[in-house]
Amino acid sequence: MRPHPLWKLAMISNRAFIAAICVFAAIVWAHHRLTSTHRVSTDTIAETSMIRDAAACLVFDDALLLERYADYRKHYQALVDGKQGMLPFIQSFAMGGSSRSTAINERLACRIRYSQLFYPKSDPLVIAVTEYSETLNALRDKTFDAETLYNQPRPDIERARQLDADIAGGIQQLQQRSLAVRKRFEEPQFLARSEQLAAIDYRLGHDQHWHTLNFMILARQTINYLNQNADNVHLNPDGLQALRTELADAWQDAEHYFKNMPNLKSANGKRPVWFVIKTPAQDWLSALDTLQRQWAAHADVDQLNKSLLTVEQRYDQLLRQYNASVLGQY
């Protein structure tokens, strides 16, 4: 069976997750500054402390951990092939956070501090973060064992085989747990953002803040659509085209609004956020158009994955620009 063209995207998208945390907190604060309403609880700002911890781990296991794992696999294969002496000892494969680590001056890669929990323990988000943390800690123990084993003069091959299987299984489970955390986080996030958008509309109408937030919400919904499980039979290029059309309408409405108000200022007399994100947003929309056309034309899997990566990277750039601008103004 031909592989689904979206199989890689879930691993790519975690890099954008940590930026979304900061943006969410900033939007809540900006919303209160602009509308002076208490319809949305400010508790969500404090609650993001737990999610920031989880986000740091998600970014770590999506990037640095996989790089370290690839390096570890070279050592494992060399050991199995009887060529262990050709490679230097493993350094810093262990993920930090334990006295068992042999890494020197290894910074703690990530740690989820349960003392900062603000949600009830029965909350689905807390359950997802707890399960993720438990899986991460179990994998961390295995990486400590691997680091110790491979720094021995003659590592035991059978022990290495067992550890290799355990680590591979642990990484796979960790990826599943990370997706669950993202899903649980974004459910209340989108509810709060929708309420913020409605509150801005009620107090200020379709002003500069409404147009900007509306576009960013639609952008995230589009990314989430692409991030759906590859087994979802409803995932298709027509669905992406529908979202792209909605984005185009939001873009045109925003452009029309700002064109008619060339001297508009945002908070602290600065340029509106829209002008800051306009160029990266256009770049992202261009990449999205390319992906949609290729998908509709049944392009090969490798080409689709490359286009998906470009879409995600440009969305990351858009989100970083948006995040920096929002944090700098409110």
Coordinates of C-alpha atoms in Angstrom, one line a residue:
M1 CA 0.0 0.0 0.0
R2 CA 1.3 3.5 -0.9
P3 CA 2.4 5.4 2.3
H4 CA 0.1 8.2 3.3
P5 CA 1.8 11.5 2.2
L6 CA 1.2 13.1 5.6
W7 CA 3.0 10.5 7.7
K8 CA 5.9 12.8 8.7
L9 CA 4.0 15.9 9.5
A10 CA 3.1 15.0 13.1
M11 CA 6.8 15.0 14.1
I12 CA 7.4 18.3 12.3
S13 CA 4.6 20.2 13.9
N14 CA 5.8 19.9 17.5
R15 CA 8.4 22.6 16.9
A16 CA 5.7 25.2 16.5
F17 CA 4.0 24.1 19.7
I18 CA 6.2 26.0 22.2
A19 CA 5.7 29.2 20.3
A20 CA 2.0 28.8 20.4
I21 CA 2.2 28.6 24.3
C22 CA 3.7 32.1 24.5
V23 CA 1.3 33.5 21.9
F24 CA -1.7 32.1 23.7
A25 CA -0.7 33.8 27.0
A26 CA 0.1 37.0 25.3
I27 CA -3.2 37.1 23.4
V28 CA -5.1 36.6 26.7
W29 CA -3.2 39.5 28.2
A30 CA -3.7 41.7 25.1
H31 CA -7.4 40.8 25.0
H32 CA -7.9 42.1 28.6
R33 CA -5.9 45.2 27.8
L34 CA -8.0 46.0 24.7
T35 CA -11.5 45.0 25.8
S36 CA -11.5 45.4 29.6
T37 CA -13.7 42.4 29.9
H38 CA -13.5 39.5 32.3
R39 CA -15.4 37.0 30.0
V40 CA -12.2 35.0 29.7
S41 CA -10.5 33.8 32.9
T42 CA -6.9 35.1 33.4
D43 CA -6.2 31.8 35.2
T44 CA -5.2 30.4 31.7
I45 CA -2.1 32.6 31.8
A46 CA -0.8 31.0 35.1
E47 CA -1.8 27.5 33.9
T48 CA 0.6 27.8 30.9
S49 CA 3.5 27.4 33.3
M50 CA 2.9 23.7 33.3
I51 CA 2.4 23.6 29.5
R52 CA 5.7 25.5 29.0
D53 CA 7.5 22.7 30.8
A54 CA 5.8 20.2 28.6
A55 CA 6.4 22.2 25.5
A56 CA 10.1 22.3 26.2
C57 CA 10.1 18.6 26.4
L58 CA 8.1 18.3 23.2
V59 CA 10.6 20.4 21.3
F60 CA 13.5 18.4 22.8
D61 CA 12.1 15.1 21.8
D62 CA 11.2 16.4 18.3
A63 CA 14.7 17.7 17.6
L64 CA 17.7 17.1 19.9
L65 CA 16.6 13.7 21.1
L66 CA 16.2 12.4 17.6
E67 CA 19.7 13.7 16.7
R68 CA 21.1 12.0 19.7
Y69 CA 19.2 8.8 18.9
A70 CA 20.6 8.8 15.4
D71 CA 24.1 9.1 16.8
Y72 CA 23.4 6.3 19.3
R73 CA 22.2 4.0 16.5
K74 CA 25.6 4.4 14.8
H75 CA 27.2 3.1 18.0
Y76 CA 24.7 0.2 18.3
Q77 CA 25.3 -0.8 14.7
A78 CA 29.0 -0.6 15.1
L79 CA 28.8 -2.8 18.2
V80 CA 26.7 -5.4 16.4
D81 CA 29.1 -5.3 13.4
G82 CA 32.1 -5.7 15.7
K83 CA 33.5 -2.2 14.9
Q84 CA 32.8 -0.5 18.2
G85 CA 36.4 0.6 18.5
M86 CA 36.1 2.8 15.4
L87 CA 33.7 5.2 17.1
P88 CA 34.3 7.6 20.1
F89 CA 32.4 7.0 23.3
I90 CA 28.8 8.3 23.4
Q91 CA 28.5 11.6 25.1
S92 CA 25.2 13.3 26.3
F93 CA 22.8 10.7 24.9
A94 CA 21.2 10.7 28.4
M95 CA 18.5 13.4 28.7
G96 CA 19.6 14.9 32.0
G97 CA 17.8 15.2 35.3
S98 CA 19.4 12.3 37.2
S99 CA 22.6 11.7 39.1
R100 CA 23.0 8.5 37.0
S101 CA 23.9 10.6 33.9
T102 CA 27.6 10.3 33.0
A103 CA 27.4 13.5 30.9
I104 CA 29.6 16.3 32.1
N105 CA 27.8 19.6 32.8
E106 CA 24.7 18.3 31.0
R107 CA 21.9 20.9 31.2
L108 CA 18.5 19.5 32.1
A109 CA 16.9 19.0 28.8
C110 CA 13.4 19.2 30.1
R111 CA 11.4 18.7 33.3
I112 CA 7.7 19.0 34.0
R113 CA 7.2 20.5 37.5
Y114 CA 4.1 19.1 39.0
S115 CA 4.1 21.6 41.8
Q116 CA 2.9 24.1 39.2
L117 CA -0.2 22.3 38.3
F118 CA -3.3 24.5 38.4
Y119 CA -5.7 22.1 36.8
P120 CA -7.6 19.4 38.7
K121 CA -5.7 16.1 38.5
S122 CA -8.7 14.6 36.7
D123 CA -8.4 17.1 33.9
P124 CA -7.7 15.4 30.5
L125 CA -4.8 17.8 29.9
V126 CA -3.2 16.9 33.2
I127 CA -3.7 13.2 32.5
A128 CA -2.0 13.6 29.1
V129 CA 0.9 15.6 30.5
T130 CA 1.3 13.1 33.3
E131 CA 1.4 10.1 30.9
Y132 CA 3.8 12.0 28.7
S133 CA 6.1 12.7 31.7
E134 CA 6.0 9.1 32.9
T135 CA 6.9 7.9 29.4
L136 CA 9.7 10.5 29.1
N137 CA 11.1 9.5 32.5
A138 CA 11.1 5.8 31.5
L139 CA 12.9 6.6 28.3
R140 CA 15.4 8.8 30.2
D141 CA 16.3 5.8 32.4
K142 CA 17.0 3.7 29.3
T143 CA 19.2 6.4 27.8
F144 CA 21.2 6.6 31.0
D145 CA 21.7 2.8 30.8
A146 CA 22.8 3.1 27.2
E147 CA 25.2 5.9 27.9
T148 CA 26.8 3.8 30.7
L149 CA 26.9 0.7 28.6
Y150 CA 28.5 2.2 25.5
N151 CA 31.2 4.0 27.6
Q152 CA 32.4 0.6 28.8
P153 CA 35.5 -1.0 27.1
R154 CA 33.5 -4.0 26.0
P155 CA 29.7 -3.5 26.0
D156 CA 27.6 -6.6 26.3
I157 CA 25.9 -7.2 23.0
E158 CA 22.9 -8.9 24.4
R159 CA 22.3 -6.1 26.8
A160 CA 22.7 -3.7 24.0
R161 CA 20.1 -5.5 21.9
Q162 CA 17.6 -5.4 24.7
L163 CA 18.3 -1.7 25.3
D164 CA 18.0 -0.9 21.7
A165 CA 14.5 -2.5 21.5
D166 CA 13.5 -0.7 24.7
I167 CA 14.7 2.7 23.5
A168 CA 13.0 2.3 20.1
G169 CA 9.7 1.4 21.7
G170 CA 10.1 4.2 24.2
I171 CA 10.6 6.8 21.5
Q172 CA 7.6 5.6 19.6
Q173 CA 5.4 5.8 22.7
L174 CA 6.8 9.2 23.5
Q175 CA 5.8 10.5 20.1
Q176 CA 2.2 9.2 20.7
R177 CA 2.1 10.9 24.1
S178 CA 3.3 14.2 22.7
L179 CA 0.5 14.3 20.1
A180 CA -2.0 13.7 22.9
V181 CA -0.6 16.6 24.9
R182 CA -0.8 18.9 21.9
K183 CA -4.4 17.9 21.2
R184 CA -5.5 18.4 24.8
F185 CA -3.8 21.8 25.0
E186 CA -5.3 23.1 21.8
E187 CA -8.9 22.2 22.7
P188 CA -9.3 24.8 25.5
Q189 CA -6.9 27.2 23.7
F190 CA -9.2 27.4 20.6
L191 CA -12.2 27.9 22.9
A192 CA -10.5 30.8 24.6
R193 CA -9.4 32.3 21.4
S194 CA -12.8 32.1 19.9
E195 CA -14.2 33.8 23.0
Q196 CA -11.5 36.5 22.7
L197 CA -12.4 37.1 19.1
A198 CA -16.1 37.4 19.9
A199 CA -15.3 39.8 22.8
I200 CA -13.2 42.0 20.6
D201 CA -16.0 42.0 18.0
Y202 CA -18.5 42.9 20.6
R203 CA -16.5 45.8 22.1
L204 CA -14.5 47.1 19.1
G205 CA -16.0 45.5 16.0
H206 CA -13.8 44.2 13.2
D207 CA -10.8 46.3 14.1
Q208 CA -7.1 45.7 13.6
H209 CA -6.9 43.3 16.5
W210 CA -9.9 41.3 15.3
H211 CA -8.6 40.9 11.7
T212 CA -5.1 39.8 12.9
L213 CA -6.4 37.3 15.5
N214 CA -9.0 35.9 13.1
F215 CA -6.3 35.2 10.4
M216 CA -4.0 33.6 13.0
I217 CA -6.8 31.4 14.3
L218 CA -7.6 30.2 10.7
A219 CA -3.9 29.6 10.1
R220 CA -3.6 27.4 13.2
Q221 CA -6.8 25.5 12.2
T222 CA -5.2 24.8 8.8
I223 CA -2.1 23.5 10.4
N224 CA -4.2 21.3 12.7
Y225 CA -6.0 19.9 9.7
L226 CA -2.7 18.8 8.2
N227 CA -1.7 17.4 11.5
Q228 CA -4.6 15.0 11.7
N229 CA -3.8 11.3 12.0
A230 CA -2.9 9.9 8.6
D231 CA -5.6 7.2 9.0
N232 CA -8.3 9.9 8.9
V233 CA -10.2 9.2 5.7
H234 CA -11.6 12.8 5.7
L235 CA -8.1 14.2 5.1
N236 CA -8.0 15.3 1.4
P237 CA -6.9 18.1 -0.8
D238 CA -10.4 19.4 -1.2
G239 CA -10.6 20.0 2.6
L240 CA -7.3 21.9 2.4
Q241 CA -8.6 23.9 -0.5
A242 CA -11.7 24.9 1.5
L243 CA -9.5 26.1 4.4
R244 CA -7.3 28.0 1.9
T245 CA -10.3 29.8 0.5
E246 CA -11.4 30.8 4.0
L247 CA -7.8 32.1 4.6
A248 CA -7.9 34.1 1.4
D249 CA -11.2 35.7 2.3
A250 CA -9.8 36.7 5.8
W251 CA -6.6 38.0 4.1
Q252 CA -8.6 40.2 1.6
D253 CA -10.8 41.5 4.4
A254 CA -7.8 42.4 6.5
E255 CA -6.0 44.0 3.6
H256 CA -9.0 46.1 2.7
Y257 CA -9.3 47.3 6.3
F258 CA -5.7 48.3 6.7
K259 CA -5.5 49.9 3.2
N260 CA -8.3 52.3 4.2
M261 CA -6.4 53.2 7.5
P262 CA -2.8 53.8 6.4
N263 CA -1.9 55.8 9.5
L264 CA -3.3 53.3 12.0
K265 CA -1.2 52.6 15.1
S266 CA -1.3 49.8 17.5
A267 CA -0.4 49.7 21.2
N268 CA 2.4 52.1 22.4
G269 CA 2.2 53.9 19.0
K270 CA 3.8 51.0 17.2
R271 CA 2.9 49.6 13.8
P272 CA -0.1 47.2 13.7
V273 CA 0.9 43.6 14.2
W274 CA -0.7 42.9 10.8
F275 CA 2.1 44.8 9.0
V276 CA 4.7 42.8 10.9
I277 CA 3.3 39.4 9.9
K278 CA 2.2 40.3 6.4
T279 CA 5.3 39.1 4.6
P280 CA 5.8 35.8 6.4
A281 CA 2.1 35.2 6.1
Q282 CA 2.3 35.7 2.3
D283 CA 5.2 33.3 2.2
W284 CA 3.3 30.7 4.2
L285 CA 0.2 31.0 2.0
S286 CA 2.4 30.6 -1.1
A287 CA 3.8 27.3 0.3
L288 CA 0.3 26.2 1.2
D289 CA -0.9 26.8 -2.4
T290 CA 2.0 24.7 -3.7
L291 CA 1.1 21.9 -1.3
Q292 CA -2.5 22.0 -2.3
R293 CA -1.8 21.9 -6.0
Q294 CA 0.7 19.0 -5.7
W295 CA -1.7 17.0 -3.5
A296 CA -4.6 17.5 -5.9
A297 CA -2.2 16.4 -8.8
H298 CA -1.3 13.2 -6.9
A299 CA 2.4 14.1 -6.5
D300 CA 4.7 11.5 -5.1
V301 CA 5.2 11.0 -1.4
D302 CA 8.7 12.5 -1.2
Q303 CA 7.6 15.7 -3.0
L304 CA 4.6 16.1 -0.7
N305 CA 6.6 15.6 2.4
K306 CA 9.1 18.3 1.2
S307 CA 6.2 20.6 0.6
L308 CA 4.7 19.8 4.0
L309 CA 8.0 20.6 5.6
T310 CA 8.1 24.0 3.8
V311 CA 4.6 24.8 5.0
E312 CA 5.4 23.9 8.5
Q313 CA 8.7 25.9 8.5
R314 CA 7.1 29.0 7.1
Y315 CA 4.3 28.7 9.6
D316 CA 6.9 28.6 12.3
Q317 CA 8.4 31.8 10.9
L318 CA 5.0 33.4 10.8
L319 CA 4.3 32.4 14.4
R320 CA 7.6 33.6 15.6
Q321 CA 7.1 37.0 14.1
Y322 CA 3.6 37.2 15.5
N323 CA 4.7 36.1 18.9
A324 CA 7.5 38.7 19.0
S325 CA 5.3 41.5 17.9
V326 CA 2.5 40.7 20.3
L327 CA 4.8 40.3 23.3
G328 CA 6.5 43.5 22.4
Q329 CA 3.3 45.6 22.3
Y330 CA 1.1 44.4 25.1

